[in-house]
Amino acid sequence: MALALTLIAQGAEAKVYRARLHADRAAQDVLLKHRFHKQYRHASLDASLTRSRVAGEARALIKCLRSGVSVPGIRMVDAPNGLLAIEWIQGSSVRFLLGSSDEPLDEPVDGDLPVSDQPQEHQHPLEPYGVSQDALMVLIGVEIAKMHLADVIHGDLTTSNMMLRLPSSSPSTSRLVLIDFGLAYTSSLVEDKAVDLYVLERAFASTHPDSEPLFTSVLNAYQTRMGKQWHAVARRLDEVRLRGRKRSMVG
Amino acid sequence: METFTYTHFPAQSSVVHIALFTSVGNAKDIRARIVKASTLGGPEGDAERGAVNFAFIDARLVTSRLHLQTAVYQAILSEAQGSLRTKTVHSEILWALNPSNNISEAIRRYGVSDSSSALLVVRIGSPDLKDVESLMRAIVDGTLSPLADLAALTDWSTVKKYYKLNGEPAIKEVAQDPEREREIVDNIIVSSVAMKSVQA
Ligand SMILES: Nc1ncnc2c1ncn2[C@@H]1O[C@H](COP(=O)(O)OP(=O)(O)O)[C@@H](O)[C@H]1O
Ligand SMILES: [Mg+2]
């Protein structure tokens, strides 16, 4: 499958590894995502579903790359085997950096930092990144706006699906990186953009306590970057929230 | 010349040799030999096809070592899965490098042309194949150079044109910063080569 594999995470649909594709001293690590076979799905249906998921994720990534949205570069696609390799991002998920409510702060800060630079036990996880919490929210809002301006809908915006690069790893590149485009698709519809934002709002509320001001900062930055397109999305977002509230009252 | 081994690929395609030749003086002859080899019959034809059994790539259109490695990787993958779009794993590298699906265009743009003066030569083979550098030197009249010299040879404006990058926001954003622009162009092109088998 690849060289030097380390399992990073195992989700419901995919196993995620840190790996090397090329036996080359100059080679950079990649993140290898393996969408594995699902026992309960019909074999040929499973194969074509896996193939189209991998293809869809790769197509969304290349569209983002061309549009200047900060996402990992693509390094290898083997759709028949459900494999996608992307650039390894040296850093942590935003979920970890905000200190999610239901998880201890035990995500390892990755990288080749000398031991003395490793965060101390009681240090705030954002400390090594040189970015304040509010500045991080601005980065998130801007990147989502760039993605929506390119008519890419993420489909699963959560704080787990965005990462912050460590400053040492690449000084000139954008710090916030959107990841996990497995459910992404192309659409210019205001409805789809509003739902994308609503999903993130819910994710903030359920994962991070007292996150309302944080999400407000995200939206402010998003609004600025969206320019003329903001008003239509804002109006629709209010409608989507209302629908969500009604649904939860009924359910 | 550098050699990379891919233990997870079938043995006959598990070793990749890559060399950069600069100041190439016989590009025209190389091209003529490739064309002729494909038409010759009998043992003579087999021998000649063996002698030119490489991918010859115009170095001007390759943006980085990762760019070439990515095309090589995807070509071996296609061969291993029985899904080659071209005749050989070596011509498949040229197909992988070109943004369109047009095979003759890929060979015309990315292969050796009469005006090529720097060539990347690639041989994919089994671990048993020995002294590949001599086999390359027997064909190419040029200076064997470190792969790192590639950076100075890239024709960025042609690369951007073939990949239609000039109007893209990612490129316009960094118009003031040529070094950053090259990083971004390289990343988009590596990504495009990697995903060509599923491109829309
Ligand atoms: N490019 C990357 N570099 C480093 N780590 C990554 C990268 N992409 C994802 N990860 C890590 O792996 C986890 C799972 O990846 P993700 O693409 O979200 O897959 P899933 O569909 O299983 O959620 C992420 O939450 C993140 O921590
Ligand atoms: Mg995820």
XYZ file of C-alpha atoms and ligand atoms in Angstrom:
479
model
C 0.000 0.000 0.000
C 2.803 2.407 0.892
C 6.005 2.503 2.860
C 6.363 3.103 6.590
C 2.750 3.221 7.751
C 1.572 4.484 11.129
C -2.125 4.334 11.959
C -3.385 7.782 13.001
C -7.121 7.360 13.234
C -9.853 4.883 12.471
C -13.235 6.271 11.522
C -16.454 4.564 10.456
C -15.544 4.795 6.770
C -11.786 5.065 6.637
C -8.502 4.289 8.289
C -6.026 7.131 8.263
C -2.251 6.605 8.264
C 0.880 8.696 8.228
C 3.029 7.214 5.465
C 5.822 7.585 2.914
C 5.107 6.940 -0.754
C 8.642 7.141 -2.103
C 11.786 5.559 -0.664
C 13.571 8.850 -1.069
C 15.431 10.740 1.626
C 13.950 13.949 0.237
C 10.362 12.647 0.392
C 7.814 14.265 2.664
C 5.309 12.277 4.671
C 1.779 11.952 3.423
C -1.557 11.286 5.036
C -2.976 8.087 3.550
C -6.712 7.607 3.793
C -7.975 4.096 3.172
C -11.688 3.675 2.679
C -12.032 0.052 3.622
C -14.488 -2.566 2.518
C -17.795 -2.592 4.353
C -18.989 -6.106 5.094
C -22.655 -5.192 5.099
C -22.634 -3.551 1.681
C -23.052 -5.355 -1.620
C -19.542 -5.970 -2.980
C -19.797 -4.274 -6.393
C -21.911 -1.437 -5.034
C -19.337 -1.010 -2.295
C -16.500 -0.855 -4.835
C -18.177 1.819 -6.949
C -19.209 3.838 -3.898
C -15.658 3.753 -2.568
C -14.324 4.744 -5.968
C -16.656 7.703 -6.274
C -15.932 8.894 -2.721
C -12.197 8.926 -3.427
C -12.765 10.646 -6.774
C -15.097 13.187 -5.195
C -12.637 14.071 -2.459
C -9.782 14.457 -4.967
C -11.898 16.654 -7.285
C -12.967 18.926 -4.445
C -9.339 19.268 -3.341
C -8.042 20.216 -6.800
C -10.831 22.771 -7.193
C -9.878 24.301 -3.847
C -6.175 24.295 -4.722
C -6.807 26.160 -7.970
C -9.085 28.610 -6.181
C -6.475 29.416 -3.549
C -8.355 27.732 -0.703
C -5.904 26.314 1.810
C -6.193 22.509 1.614
C -3.612 19.702 1.530
C -2.073 18.928 -1.873
C -2.936 15.573 -3.452
C -0.074 13.077 -3.603
C -1.568 9.788 -4.829
C -4.941 8.430 -5.900
C -5.686 4.714 -6.158
C -9.456 4.756 -6.449
C -9.982 1.014 -7.100
C -8.370 0.306 -3.738
C -10.044 3.214 -1.955
C -6.746 5.035 -1.357
C -6.052 8.747 -1.278
C -2.732 10.262 -0.185
C -2.474 13.964 0.612
C 0.173 16.296 1.907
C 0.920 15.791 5.596
C -0.004 18.860 7.642
C 2.325 19.504 10.543
C 0.010 20.766 13.254
C -3.197 20.016 15.139
C -6.918 19.993 14.600
C -8.843 23.101 15.639
C -10.979 20.869 17.826
C -7.932 20.047 19.924
C -6.646 23.619 19.921
C -9.923 24.946 21.276
C -9.962 22.297 23.974
C -13.111 20.362 23.174
C -15.429 19.739 26.095
C -15.656 15.976 25.853
C -12.037 15.107 25.343
C -8.970 15.433 27.502
C -6.212 17.576 25.990
C -4.156 14.602 24.984
C -3.758 14.994 21.245
C -0.035 14.952 20.641
C 1.276 18.129 19.108
C 2.981 16.717 16.120
C 6.243 17.721 14.607
C 9.951 17.605 14.946
C 10.155 20.150 17.722
C 12.964 19.632 20.197
C 11.739 18.258 23.488
C 12.088 21.625 25.196
C 9.629 23.112 22.693
C 6.982 20.519 23.409
C 4.045 22.174 25.133
C 4.132 21.897 28.886
C 1.321 20.135 30.613
C -0.552 23.275 31.594
C 0.325 25.400 28.627
C -2.570 26.433 26.424
C -2.514 24.250 23.290
C -2.522 27.345 21.050
C 0.689 28.644 22.633
C 3.189 27.117 20.148
C 1.171 28.469 17.211
C 1.532 32.164 17.976
C -2.132 32.748 17.124
C -4.835 33.973 19.490
C -8.156 32.224 19.688
C -9.865 35.142 18.002
C -7.286 35.323 15.201
C -7.878 31.602 14.654
C -11.619 32.269 14.234
C -10.820 34.897 11.592
C -8.629 32.419 9.690
C -11.483 29.909 9.738
C -14.080 32.413 8.485
C -11.835 33.602 5.665
C -10.978 30.100 4.449
C -14.633 28.964 4.431
C -15.594 32.114 2.522
C -12.890 31.440 -0.092
C -14.197 27.908 -0.449
C -17.812 29.074 -0.858
C -16.769 31.767 -3.339
C -15.303 28.873 -5.373
C -18.697 27.119 -5.098
C -17.293 24.234 -3.091
C -19.535 22.980 -0.287
C -17.610 21.047 2.344
C -20.493 18.947 3.608
C -18.968 18.139 6.998
C -17.620 21.341 8.528
C -16.516 20.596 12.071
C -13.573 21.747 14.145
C -12.052 18.262 13.620
C -11.972 18.897 9.897
C -9.729 21.939 10.046
C -6.108 22.053 11.093
C -3.637 24.736 12.056
C -0.083 24.398 10.745
C 2.790 24.842 13.133
C 4.549 28.097 12.238
C 7.950 26.428 11.796
C 6.763 23.999 9.144
C 6.158 26.473 6.343
C 6.454 30.195 6.970
C 4.861 31.451 3.756
C 1.842 29.149 3.492
C -1.571 29.762 4.941
C -1.855 28.606 8.503
C -5.371 27.243 8.585
C -6.001 24.166 6.431
C -9.421 22.711 5.643
C -9.408 18.897 5.458
C -11.720 15.905 4.965
C -13.541 16.630 1.699
C -15.132 13.172 1.581
C -18.642 14.661 1.521
C -17.834 17.789 -0.487
C -19.607 18.795 -3.681
C -19.888 21.736 -6.055
C -22.848 24.098 -5.749
C -23.545 27.784 -6.159
C -26.784 27.598 -4.181
C -27.155 29.933 -1.211
C -29.048 27.166 0.585
C -26.056 24.811 0.423
C -23.653 27.451 1.727
C -26.014 28.359 4.563
C -26.426 24.711 5.577
C -22.623 24.296 5.483
C -22.332 27.166 7.994
C -25.176 25.843 10.110
C -23.467 22.467 10.392
C -20.356 24.249 11.687
C -22.399 26.337 14.115
C -23.934 23.173 15.573
C -20.494 21.549 15.738
C -19.102 24.520 17.671
C -22.042 24.479 20.079
C -21.839 20.758 20.770
C -18.053 20.452 20.969
C -16.922 23.665 22.594
C -18.591 25.149 25.676
C -19.567 28.831 25.489
C -18.583 28.970 21.846
C -21.115 31.608 20.737
C -18.647 34.508 20.626
C -16.168 32.276 18.809
C -18.629 31.398 16.082
C -19.624 35.072 15.822
C -15.997 35.892 15.016
C -15.977 33.184 12.353
C -19.105 34.636 10.773
C -17.765 38.215 10.882
C -14.646 37.206 8.985
C -16.753 35.143 6.586
C -19.042 38.127 5.969
C -16.142 40.442 5.140
C -14.618 38.013 2.681
C -17.936 37.114 1.004
C -18.667 40.743 0.138
C -21.853 41.108 -1.897
C -22.717 37.450 -1.498
C -23.013 37.687 2.276
C -26.541 39.042 2.559
C -28.232 36.220 0.720
C -26.328 33.611 2.749
C -27.076 35.430 6.018
C -30.784 35.559 5.299
C -30.821 31.884 4.411
C -28.792 30.974 7.479
C -31.530 32.516 9.654
C -34.104 30.364 7.870
C -31.995 27.253 8.279
C -31.610 27.958 12.001
C -35.362 28.364 12.325
C -35.961 25.058 10.541
C -33.437 23.427 12.839
C -35.130 24.783 15.938
C -38.592 23.665 14.753
C -37.257 20.232 13.998
C -35.755 19.884 17.451
C -39.021 21.048 19.074
C -40.978 18.415 17.170
C -38.365 15.689 17.690
C 21.244 8.798 -11.518
C 19.050 8.009 -8.531
C 17.288 4.736 -7.794
C 14.103 4.263 -5.774
C 12.620 0.949 -4.708
C 8.899 0.370 -4.211
C 8.595 -2.893 -2.297
C 4.804 -2.893 -2.469
C 4.727 -3.008 -6.283
C 5.128 -6.184 -8.397
C 8.826 -7.096 -8.641
C 9.159 -6.446 -12.392
C 8.158 -2.795 -11.792
C 9.515 -2.237 -8.323
C 12.709 -0.330 -9.060
C 12.757 3.142 -10.601
C 15.899 4.736 -12.011
C 15.825 8.467 -12.737
C 18.601 10.486 -14.351
C 18.836 14.070 -15.493
C 20.951 14.771 -18.574
C 21.765 18.369 -19.469
C 23.551 19.733 -22.565
C 22.005 16.926 -24.566
C 23.450 16.955 -28.091
C 21.543 14.139 -29.767
C 17.852 14.712 -28.984
C 17.002 14.422 -32.677
C 18.762 11.057 -32.962
C 17.095 9.735 -29.815
C 13.691 10.622 -31.192
C 14.492 9.000 -34.527
C 15.690 5.831 -32.761
C 12.489 5.600 -30.707
C 10.349 5.968 -33.829
C 12.401 3.417 -35.763
C 12.504 0.895 -32.908
C 8.732 0.731 -32.889
C 8.615 -0.375 -36.535
C 11.573 -2.785 -36.703
C 10.788 -6.506 -36.709
C 12.732 -9.594 -35.686
C 15.575 -9.882 -33.180
C 17.033 -6.592 -34.393
C 13.787 -4.858 -33.478
C 13.714 -6.484 -30.043
C 17.277 -5.370 -29.377
C 16.577 -1.813 -30.478
C 13.378 -1.621 -28.421
C 15.401 -2.867 -25.448
C 17.999 -0.165 -26.018
C 15.415 2.643 -25.962
C 13.263 1.091 -23.226
C 13.109 4.269 -21.151
C 10.841 7.233 -20.672
C 12.583 10.269 -22.169
C 11.020 13.401 -20.730
C 11.741 17.000 -21.644
C 12.993 18.434 -18.347
C 11.595 21.912 -19.106
C 8.073 20.777 -18.256
C 8.851 19.051 -14.972
C 8.443 21.298 -11.939
C 10.033 19.169 -9.206
C 11.350 15.758 -8.334
C 8.020 15.035 -6.636
C 6.219 15.931 -9.876
C 8.108 13.214 -11.761
C 7.894 10.696 -8.899
C 4.133 11.220 -8.772
C 3.741 10.510 -12.505
C 5.968 7.429 -12.189
C 3.976 6.161 -9.211
C 0.634 6.537 -10.984
C 2.045 4.856 -14.114
C 3.226 1.806 -12.156
C -0.129 1.678 -10.390
C -1.970 1.624 -13.754
C 0.306 -1.134 -15.011
C -0.158 -3.202 -11.845
C -3.938 -2.857 -12.130
C -4.040 -3.677 -15.845
C -5.374 -0.238 -16.701
C -2.600 1.272 -18.842
C -3.957 3.815 -21.332
C -0.795 3.606 -23.424
C 1.420 0.742 -24.625
C 4.025 0.672 -21.877
C 4.594 1.843 -18.337
C 7.146 4.298 -19.749
C 4.759 5.965 -22.186
C 2.198 5.964 -19.371
C 4.452 8.398 -17.486
C 4.099 10.869 -20.367
C 0.335 10.368 -20.339
C 0.257 11.042 -16.596
C 2.262 14.248 -17.027
C -0.069 15.781 -19.620
C -3.312 17.405 -18.417
C -5.455 16.130 -21.316
C -6.284 12.561 -22.338
C -4.707 12.949 -25.771
C -1.827 10.449 -25.987
C -0.058 11.884 -29.035
C -0.223 15.356 -27.500
C 1.360 13.971 -24.308
C 4.232 12.462 -26.277
C 4.702 15.585 -28.390
C 4.758 17.931 -25.390
C 6.449 15.911 -22.669
C 8.562 13.459 -24.676
C 11.919 14.128 -26.313
C 11.688 16.607 -29.175
C 14.337 17.715 -31.652
C 14.893 20.862 -29.584
C 15.257 19.128 -26.197
C 18.496 20.022 -24.459
C 17.744 18.621 -20.999
C 16.176 15.205 -20.549
C 14.887 13.227 -17.620
C 15.406 9.556 -18.366
C 13.381 7.003 -16.411
C 13.654 3.243 -16.371
C 11.178 1.128 -14.425
C 12.353 -2.432 -13.964
C 13.040 -5.372 -11.704
C 15.717 -5.505 -9.006
C 17.723 -7.774 -11.351
C 18.348 -5.033 -13.872
C 21.936 -3.870 -13.379
C 24.071 -0.932 -14.506
C 21.158 1.104 -15.808
C 23.290 4.234 -15.908
C 25.490 2.705 -18.634
C 22.383 1.764 -20.599
C 21.255 5.393 -20.386
C 24.654 6.761 -21.331
C 24.680 4.476 -24.362
C 21.663 6.378 -25.729
C 21.998 9.920 -24.447
C 24.873 12.181 -25.379
C 24.801 14.685 -22.513
C 26.014 15.606 -19.048
C 24.653 13.520 -16.209
C 23.535 16.064 -13.593
C 22.074 15.923 -10.093
C 18.255 15.910 -9.992
C 18.444 19.080 -7.918
C 19.492 20.946 -11.089
C 15.956 20.455 -12.355
C 14.816 23.568 -10.504
C 16.804 25.841 -12.816
C 15.485 24.199 -16.002
C 11.729 24.510 -15.543
C 9.860 26.629 -18.109
C 7.219 27.975 -15.742
C 5.228 29.969 -18.253
C 4.672 26.968 -20.547
C 3.790 24.801 -17.564
C 1.216 27.368 -16.428
C -0.192 27.599 -19.944
C -0.637 23.820 -20.368
C -2.394 23.594 -17.013
C -4.465 26.764 -17.647
C -3.334 28.298 -14.368
C -2.985 31.943 -15.345
C -6.555 32.945 -14.559
C -6.790 30.951 -11.337
C -7.250 32.803 -8.037
C -4.468 30.744 -6.415
C -1.985 32.153 -8.946
C -3.337 35.698 -9.197
C -3.120 35.992 -5.408
C 0.679 35.607 -5.442
C 1.530 37.569 -8.593
C 3.974 39.702 -6.587
C 5.930 36.764 -5.215
C 7.534 34.556 -7.911
C 9.037 32.090 -5.455
C 5.714 31.482 -3.742
C 4.017 31.262 -7.125
C 6.346 28.425 -8.120
C 5.558 26.519 -4.928
C 1.857 26.875 -5.626
C 2.140 25.946 -9.304
C 4.197 22.885 -8.356
C 1.655 21.841 -5.716
C -1.280 22.192 -8.121
C 0.546 20.279 -10.838
C 1.696 17.466 -8.541
C -1.898 17.256 -7.294
C -3.270 17.195 -10.856
C -0.928 14.366 -11.861
C -1.809 12.409 -8.714
C -5.569 12.637 -9.378
C -5.552 12.337 -13.170
C -7.113 8.849 -13.066
C -10.253 10.366 -11.483
C -10.216 13.858 -12.946
C -13.604 15.306 -13.873
N -3.344 16.230 5.731
C -3.311 15.850 7.010
N -2.171 15.980 7.731
C -2.139 15.576 9.023
N -3.192 15.050 9.682
C -4.351 14.921 9.024
C -4.472 15.312 7.655
N -5.735 15.044 7.252
C -6.364 14.510 8.313
N -5.561 14.424 9.393
C -5.924 13.891 10.723
O -6.658 12.690 10.555
C -7.994 12.828 11.061
C -8.969 12.110 10.146
O -8.893 12.609 8.825
P -10.201 12.978 8.005
O -9.813 13.360 6.620
O -11.002 13.950 8.769
O -10.937 11.553 7.920
P -12.354 11.047 8.453
O -13.219 10.956 7.251
O -12.045 9.689 9.036
O -12.868 12.030 9.471
C -8.217 14.341 11.115
O -9.166 14.716 12.078
C -6.831 14.876 11.440
O -6.564 14.831 12.809
Mg -12.871 14.077 9.641
